[in-house]
């Protein structure tokens, strides 16, 4: 157990629907990251939050949004779902926001597998 | 833009042999290079990492080397075992950010 908790583990939904994926970071970690892993693809960075604020944005679609709450858990909202959104969505956490040498370690959760039919 | 190329995409070795996976990064500001192992149905797990002020790092059967001039870094696994079978990802992280650029992964199969 990495200490990063993601729910749900599996989710099946239809095109056009909206889903929310949830992540609880490892205890003490302030940063949360979301990554998308499509079939046989690498990990694509979506977005990073640090202590409730957005810090970095990657290839995140406008149909997707995220937030980090005061208790540091994060949610990734995926709307107007398309078949191509089917993927594994990983959350990762780290202690800081990337400015301290020696603290650049990401810990990943087990992922949420989204299937859009 | 920022890019990390990883080779090979698949690698099969006999148990006990060595395996080498290579990555090349494009962003010269990158200063942290982790390697992750992803087993089936699980999230990626950090197995070893190296910073730009170090040329080589070892941890039991795994080692990572870094050539900053050529922007190459490699993962070496010696005396491979069936439990080493997994997908391995390299990544590069830029100074001052936690944004990781991942390689496309190498599926390693260790044949018993």
PDB file of N, CA and C in Angstrom, chain A residues 3-73:
ATOM      1  N   UNK A   3      -0.038   4.362   0.274  1.00  0.00           N
ATOM      2  CA  UNK A   3      -0.509   5.458   1.114  1.00  0.00           C
ATOM      3  C   UNK A   3      -1.356   6.450   0.352  1.00  0.00           C
ATOM      4  N   UNK A   4      -1.383   6.357  -0.982  1.00  0.00           N
ATOM      5  CA  UNK A   4      -2.245   7.197  -1.808  1.00  0.00           C
ATOM      6  C   UNK A   4      -3.487   6.377  -2.153  1.00  0.00           C
ATOM      7  N   UNK A   5      -4.653   6.891  -1.799  1.00  0.00           N
ATOM      8  CA  UNK A   5      -5.896   6.147  -1.970  1.00  0.00           C
ATOM      9  C   UNK A   5      -6.731   6.746  -3.081  1.00  0.00           C
ATOM     10  N   UNK A   6      -7.124   5.896  -4.018  1.00  0.00           N
ATOM     11  CA  UNK A   6      -7.962   6.351  -5.124  1.00  0.00           C
ATOM     12  C   UNK A   6      -9.265   5.565  -5.155  1.00  0.00           C
ATOM     13  N   UNK A   7     -10.348   6.290  -5.376  1.00  0.00           N
ATOM     14  CA  UNK A   7     -11.642   5.635  -5.545  1.00  0.00           C
ATOM     15  C   UNK A   7     -12.404   6.288  -6.689  1.00  0.00           C
ATOM     16  N   UNK A   8     -13.242   5.563  -7.436  1.00  0.00           N
ATOM     17  CA  UNK A   8     -13.386   4.116  -7.344  1.00  0.00           C
ATOM     18  C   UNK A   8     -12.245   3.406  -8.064  1.00  0.00           C
ATOM     19  N   UNK A   9     -12.102   2.127  -7.886  1.00  0.00           N
ATOM     20  CA  UNK A   9     -11.067   1.362  -8.596  1.00  0.00           C
ATOM     21  C   UNK A   9     -11.487   1.130 -10.047  1.00  0.00           C
ATOM     22  N   UNK A  10     -12.755   0.905 -10.237  1.00  0.00           N
ATOM     23  CA  UNK A  10     -13.278   0.664 -11.586  1.00  0.00           C
ATOM     24  C   UNK A  10     -14.565   1.474 -11.753  1.00  0.00           C
ATOM     25  N   UNK A  11     -14.779   1.953 -12.959  1.00  0.00           N
ATOM     26  CA  UNK A  11     -15.965   2.740 -13.250  1.00  0.00           C
ATOM     27  C   UNK A  11     -16.338   2.522 -14.711  1.00  0.00           C
ATOM     28  N   UNK A  12     -17.585   2.135 -14.938  1.00  0.00           N
ATOM     29  CA  UNK A  12     -18.081   1.959 -16.302  1.00  0.00           C
ATOM     30  C   UNK A  12     -19.243   2.922 -16.492  1.00  0.00           C
ATOM     31  N   UNK A  13     -19.186   3.691 -17.566  1.00  0.00           N
ATOM     32  CA  UNK A  13     -20.234   4.672 -17.803  1.00  0.00           C
ATOM     33  C   UNK A  13     -20.450   4.835 -19.308  1.00  0.00           C
ATOM     34  N   UNK A  14     -21.389   5.668 -19.665  1.00  0.00           N
ATOM     35  CA  UNK A  14     -21.735   5.843 -21.078  1.00  0.00           C
ATOM     36  C   UNK A  14     -21.207   7.174 -21.599  1.00  0.00           C
ATOM     37  N   UNK A  15     -21.128   7.261 -22.916  1.00  0.00           N
ATOM     38  CA  UNK A  15     -20.700   8.522 -23.524  1.00  0.00           C
ATOM     39  C   UNK A  15     -21.653   9.642 -23.129  1.00  0.00           C
ATOM     40  N   UNK A  16     -21.082  10.818 -22.967  1.00  0.00           N
ATOM     41  CA  UNK A  16     -21.874  11.976 -22.592  1.00  0.00           C
ATOM     42  C   UNK A  16     -22.046  12.172 -21.096  1.00  0.00           C
ATOM     43  N   UNK A  17     -21.705  11.167 -20.335  1.00  0.00           N
ATOM     44  CA  UNK A  17     -21.884  11.243 -18.882  1.00  0.00           C
ATOM     45  C   UNK A  17     -20.728  11.999 -18.220  1.00  0.00           C
ATOM     46  N   UNK A  18     -20.904  12.189 -16.902  1.00  0.00           N
ATOM     47  CA  UNK A  18     -19.888  12.879 -16.096  1.00  0.00           C
ATOM     48  C   UNK A  18     -19.523  11.980 -14.919  1.00  0.00           C
ATOM     49  N   UNK A  19     -18.237  11.929 -14.603  1.00  0.00           N
ATOM     50  CA  UNK A  19     -17.792  11.132 -13.460  1.00  0.00           C
ATOM     51  C   UNK A  19     -16.816  11.950 -12.618  1.00  0.00           C
ATOM     52  N   UNK A  20     -16.679  11.521 -11.376  1.00  0.00           N
ATOM     53  CA  UNK A  20     -15.716  12.151 -10.466  1.00  0.00           C
ATOM     54  C   UNK A  20     -14.818  11.089  -9.872  1.00  0.00           C
ATOM     55  N   UNK A  21     -13.534  11.296  -9.991  1.00  0.00           N
ATOM     56  CA  UNK A  21     -12.541  10.409  -9.402  1.00  0.00           C
ATOM     57  C   UNK A  21     -11.944  11.106  -8.184  1.00  0.00           C
ATOM     58  N   UNK A  22     -11.726  10.317  -7.149  1.00  0.00           N
ATOM     59  CA  UNK A  22     -11.266  10.902  -5.897  1.00  0.00           C
ATOM     60  C   UNK A  22      -9.901  10.355  -5.498  1.00  0.00           C
ATOM     61  N   UNK A  23      -9.121  11.234  -4.856  1.00  0.00           N
ATOM     62  CA  UNK A  23      -7.776  10.850  -4.428  1.00  0.00           C
ATOM     63  C   UNK A  23      -7.475  11.423  -3.054  1.00  0.00           C
ATOM     64  N   UNK A  24      -6.984  10.579  -2.167  1.00  0.00           N
ATOM     65  CA  UNK A  24      -6.478  11.043  -0.879  1.00  0.00           C
ATOM     66  C   UNK A  24      -4.974  10.869  -0.882  1.00  0.00           C
ATOM     67  N   UNK A  25      -4.219  11.938  -0.702  1.00  0.00           N
ATOM     68  CA  UNK A  25      -2.758  11.831  -0.776  1.00  0.00           C
ATOM     69  C   UNK A  25      -2.183  11.119   0.438  1.00  0.00           C
ATOM     70  N   UNK A  26      -0.904  10.762   0.315  1.00  0.00           N
ATOM     71  CA  UNK A  26      -0.194  10.169   1.429  1.00  0.00           C
ATOM     72  C   UNK A  26      -0.135  11.175   2.576  1.00  0.00           C
ATOM     73  N   UNK A  27      -0.201  10.671   3.785  1.00  0.00           N
ATOM     74  CA  UNK A  27      -0.200  11.545   4.949  1.00  0.00           C
ATOM     75  C   UNK A  27       1.021  12.466   4.938  1.00  0.00           C
ATOM     76  N   UNK A  28       0.772  13.759   5.061  1.00  0.00           N
ATOM     77  CA  UNK A  28       1.861  14.729   5.089  1.00  0.00           C
ATOM     78  C   UNK A  28       2.199  15.328   3.739  1.00  0.00           C
ATOM     79  N   UNK A  29       1.718  14.712   2.654  1.00  0.00           N
ATOM     80  CA  UNK A  29       1.996  15.251   1.322  1.00  0.00           C
ATOM     81  C   UNK A  29       1.034  16.385   1.001  1.00  0.00           C
ATOM     82  N   UNK A  30       1.547  17.448   0.430  1.00  0.00           N
ATOM     83  CA  UNK A  30       0.730  18.622   0.124  1.00  0.00           C
ATOM     84  C   UNK A  30       0.379  18.737  -1.363  1.00  0.00           C
ATOM     85  N   UNK A  31       1.148  18.066  -2.205  1.00  0.00           N
ATOM     86  CA  UNK A  31       0.904  18.140  -3.647  1.00  0.00           C
ATOM     87  C   UNK A  31       0.181  16.898  -4.144  1.00  0.00           C
ATOM     88  N   UNK A  32      -0.724  17.131  -5.076  1.00  0.00           N
ATOM     89  CA  UNK A  32      -1.449  16.041  -5.732  1.00  0.00           C
ATOM     90  C   UNK A  32      -1.329  16.231  -7.240  1.00  0.00           C
ATOM     91  N   UNK A  33      -1.115  15.136  -7.925  1.00  0.00           N
ATOM     92  CA  UNK A  33      -0.975  15.158  -9.377  1.00  0.00           C
ATOM     93  C   UNK A  33      -1.953  14.166  -9.968  1.00  0.00           C
ATOM     94  N   UNK A  34      -2.435  14.479 -11.168  1.00  0.00           N
ATOM     95  CA  UNK A  34      -3.274  13.538 -11.897  1.00  0.00           C
ATOM     96  C   UNK A  34      -2.591  13.188 -13.217  1.00  0.00           C
ATOM     97  N   UNK A  35      -2.585  11.889 -13.509  1.00  0.00           N
ATOM     98  CA  UNK A  35      -2.019  11.382 -14.751  1.00  0.00           C
ATOM     99  C   UNK A  35      -3.048  10.485 -15.439  1.00  0.00           C
ATOM    100  N   UNK A  36      -2.995  10.479 -16.768  1.00  0.00           N
ATOM    101  CA  UNK A  36      -3.841   9.598 -17.563  1.00  0.00           C
ATOM    102  C   UNK A  36      -2.957   8.572 -18.264  1.00  0.00           C
ATOM    103  N   UNK A  37      -3.371   7.311 -18.189  1.00  0.00           N
ATOM    104  CA  UNK A  37      -2.633   6.256 -18.900  1.00  0.00           C
ATOM    105  C   UNK A  37      -3.622   5.505 -19.778  1.00  0.00           C
ATOM    106  N   UNK A  38      -3.523   5.753 -21.086  1.00  0.00           N
ATOM    107  CA  UNK A  38      -4.380   5.036 -22.028  1.00  0.00           C
ATOM    108  C   UNK A  38      -3.738   3.702 -22.364  1.00  0.00           C
ATOM    109  N   UNK A  39      -4.503   2.831 -23.029  1.00  0.00           N
ATOM    110  CA  UNK A  39      -4.048   1.481 -23.325  1.00  0.00           C
ATOM    111  C   UNK A  39      -2.706   1.528 -24.044  1.00  0.00           C
ATOM    112  N   UNK A  40      -1.727   0.815 -23.480  1.00  0.00           N
ATOM    113  CA  UNK A  40      -0.399   0.720 -24.075  1.00  0.00           C
ATOM    114  C   UNK A  40       0.278   2.081 -24.271  1.00  0.00           C
ATOM    115  N   UNK A  41      -0.130   3.039 -23.489  1.00  0.00           N
ATOM    116  CA  UNK A  41       0.492   4.361 -23.563  1.00  0.00           C
ATOM    117  C   UNK A  41       1.215   4.676 -22.270  1.00  0.00           C
ATOM    118  N   UNK A  42       2.034   5.666 -22.356  1.00  0.00           N
ATOM    119  CA  UNK A  42       2.739   6.128 -21.175  1.00  0.00           C
ATOM    120  C   UNK A  42       1.829   6.968 -20.298  1.00  0.00           C
ATOM    121  N   UNK A  43       2.425   7.580 -19.316  1.00  0.00           N
ATOM    122  CA  UNK A  43       1.686   8.396 -18.366  1.00  0.00           C
ATOM    123  C   UNK A  43       1.685   9.846 -18.829  1.00  0.00           C
ATOM    124  N   UNK A  44       0.492  10.376 -19.051  1.00  0.00           N
ATOM    125  CA  UNK A  44       0.357  11.748 -19.499  1.00  0.00           C
ATOM    126  C   UNK A  44      -0.056  12.630 -18.326  1.00  0.00           C
ATOM    127  N   UNK A  45       0.744  13.641 -18.057  1.00  0.00           N
ATOM    128  CA  UNK A  45       0.469  14.540 -16.946  1.00  0.00           C
ATOM    129  C   UNK A  45      -0.742  15.412 -17.255  1.00  0.00           C
ATOM    130  N   UNK A  46      -1.664  15.467 -16.324  1.00  0.00           N
ATOM    131  CA  UNK A  46      -2.857  16.288 -16.506  1.00  0.00           C
ATOM    132  C   UNK A  46      -2.767  17.594 -15.731  1.00  0.00           C
ATOM    133  N   UNK A  47      -2.587  17.495 -14.400  1.00  0.00           N
ATOM    134  CA  UNK A  47      -2.636  18.702 -13.589  1.00  0.00           C
ATOM    135  C   UNK A  47      -2.023  18.434 -12.217  1.00  0.00           C
ATOM    136  N   UNK A  48      -1.507  19.495 -11.603  1.00  0.00           N
ATOM    137  CA  UNK A  48      -0.927  19.421 -10.267  1.00  0.00           C
ATOM    138  C   UNK A  48      -1.550  20.479  -9.364  1.00  0.00           C
ATOM    139  N   UNK A  49      -1.809  20.093  -8.118  1.00  0.00           N
ATOM    140  CA  UNK A  49      -2.253  21.026  -7.085  1.00  0.00           C
ATOM    141  C   UNK A  49      -1.300  20.969  -5.916  1.00  0.00           C
ATOM    142  N   UNK A  50      -1.080  22.118  -5.309  1.00  0.00           N
ATOM    143  CA  UNK A  50      -0.262  22.188  -4.109  1.00  0.00           C
ATOM    144  C   UNK A  50      -1.039  22.966  -3.058  1.00  0.00           C
ATOM    145  N   UNK A  51      -1.340  22.311  -1.963  1.00  0.00           N
ATOM    146  CA  UNK A  51      -2.019  22.944  -0.831  1.00  0.00           C
ATOM    147  C   UNK A  51      -3.251  23.733  -1.279  1.00  0.00           C
ATOM    148  N   UNK A  52      -4.008  23.150  -2.180  1.00  0.00           N
ATOM    149  CA  UNK A  52      -5.274  23.732  -2.597  1.00  0.00           C
ATOM    150  C   UNK A  52      -5.207  24.597  -3.846  1.00  0.00           C
ATOM    151  N   UNK A  53      -3.999  24.904  -4.304  1.00  0.00           N
ATOM    152  CA  UNK A  53      -3.887  25.787  -5.470  1.00  0.00           C
ATOM    153  C   UNK A  53      -3.317  25.039  -6.674  1.00  0.00           C
ATOM    154  N   UNK A  54      -3.813  25.374  -7.842  1.00  0.00           N
ATOM    155  CA  UNK A  54      -3.283  24.785  -9.067  1.00  0.00           C
ATOM    156  C   UNK A  54      -1.863  25.279  -9.286  1.00  0.00           C
ATOM    157  N   UNK A  55      -0.936  24.344  -9.582  1.00  0.00           N
ATOM    158  CA  UNK A  55       0.470  24.701  -9.744  1.00  0.00           C
ATOM    159  C   UNK A  55       0.977  24.464 -11.171  1.00  0.00           C
ATOM    160  N   UNK A  56       0.491  23.427 -11.806  1.00  0.00           N
ATOM    161  CA  UNK A  56       0.967  23.132 -13.159  1.00  0.00           C
ATOM    162  C   UNK A  56      -0.140  22.426 -13.921  1.00  0.00           C
ATOM    163  N   UNK A  57      -0.161  22.697 -15.219  1.00  0.00           N
ATOM    164  CA  UNK A  57      -1.184  22.105 -16.061  1.00  0.00           C
ATOM    165  C   UNK A  57      -0.503  21.416 -17.235  1.00  0.00           C
ATOM    166  N   UNK A  58      -0.985  20.242 -17.559  1.00  0.00           N
ATOM    167  CA  UNK A  58      -0.440  19.514 -18.701  1.00  0.00           C
ATOM    168  C   UNK A  58      -1.480  19.408 -19.789  1.00  0.00           C
ATOM    169  N   UNK A  59      -1.595  18.220 -20.344  1.00  0.00           N
ATOM    170  CA  UNK A  59      -2.516  17.996 -21.468  1.00  0.00           C
ATOM    171  C   UNK A  59      -3.924  17.702 -20.994  1.00  0.00           C
ATOM    172  N   UNK A  60      -4.472  18.573 -20.198  1.00  0.00           N
ATOM    173  CA  UNK A  60      -5.810  18.336 -19.665  1.00  0.00           C
ATOM    174  C   UNK A  60      -6.849  18.989 -20.558  1.00  0.00           C
ATOM    175  N   UNK A  61      -7.858  18.209 -20.935  1.00  0.00           N
ATOM    176  CA  UNK A  61      -8.909  18.710 -21.816  1.00  0.00           C
ATOM    177  C   UNK A  61      -9.796  19.704 -21.064  1.00  0.00           C
ATOM    178  N   UNK A  62     -10.455  20.560 -21.821  1.00  0.00           N
ATOM    179  CA  UNK A  62     -11.356  21.536 -21.202  1.00  0.00           C
ATOM    180  C   UNK A  62     -12.553  20.848 -20.545  1.00  0.00           C
ATOM    181  N   UNK A  63     -12.867  19.640 -21.004  1.00  0.00           N
ATOM    182  CA  UNK A  63     -13.991  18.881 -20.420  1.00  0.00           C
ATOM    183  C   UNK A  63     -13.617  18.305 -19.051  1.00  0.00           C
ATOM    184  N   UNK A  64     -12.344  18.371 -18.717  1.00  0.00           N
ATOM    185  CA  UNK A  64     -11.863  17.836 -17.447  1.00  0.00           C
ATOM    186  C   UNK A  64     -11.540  18.993 -16.509  1.00  0.00           C
ATOM    187  N   UNK A  65     -11.778  18.787 -15.240  1.00  0.00           N
ATOM    188  CA  UNK A  65     -11.393  19.781 -14.240  1.00  0.00           C
ATOM    189  C   UNK A  65     -11.008  19.064 -12.964  1.00  0.00           C
ATOM    190  N   UNK A  66     -10.288  19.760 -12.137  1.00  0.00           N
ATOM    191  CA  UNK A  66      -9.862  19.154 -10.874  1.00  0.00           C
ATOM    192  C   UNK A  66      -9.844  20.215  -9.791  1.00  0.00           C
ATOM    193  N   UNK A  67      -9.810  19.759  -8.560  1.00  0.00           N
ATOM    194  CA  UNK A  67      -9.630  20.664  -7.434  1.00  0.00           C
ATOM    195  C   UNK A  67      -9.032  19.899  -6.274  1.00  0.00           C
ATOM    196  N   UNK A  68      -8.407  20.658  -5.375  1.00  0.00           N
ATOM    197  CA  UNK A  68      -7.879  20.081  -4.150  1.00  0.00           C
ATOM    198  C   UNK A  68      -8.545  20.810  -2.990  1.00  0.00           C
ATOM    199  N   UNK A  69      -9.059  20.056  -2.064  1.00  0.00           N
ATOM    200  CA  UNK A  69      -9.853  20.587  -0.967  1.00  0.00           C
ATOM    201  C   UNK A  69      -8.975  20.905   0.257  1.00  0.00           C
ATOM    202  N   UNK A  70      -9.523  21.649   1.224  1.00  0.00           N
ATOM    203  CA  UNK A  70      -8.734  21.999   2.417  1.00  0.00           C
ATOM    204  C   UNK A  70      -8.147  20.795   3.147  1.00  0.00           C
ATOM    205  N   UNK A  71      -8.824  19.645   3.081  1.00  0.00           N
ATOM    206  CA  UNK A  71      -8.250  18.468   3.750  1.00  0.00           C
ATOM    207  C   UNK A  71      -7.226  17.765   2.855  1.00  0.00           C
ATOM    208  N   UNK A  72      -6.913  18.365   1.731  1.00  0.00           N
ATOM    209  CA  UNK A  72      -5.885  17.964   0.769  1.00  0.00           C
ATOM    210  C   UNK A  72      -6.313  16.851  -0.184  1.00  0.00           C
ATOM    211  N   UNK A  73      -7.495  16.281  -0.010  1.00  0.00           N
ATOM    212  CA  UNK A  73      -7.912  15.307  -1.000  1.00  0.00           C
ATOM    213  C   UNK A  73      -8.246  16.044  -2.292  1.00  0.00           C
TER     214      UNK A  73
END
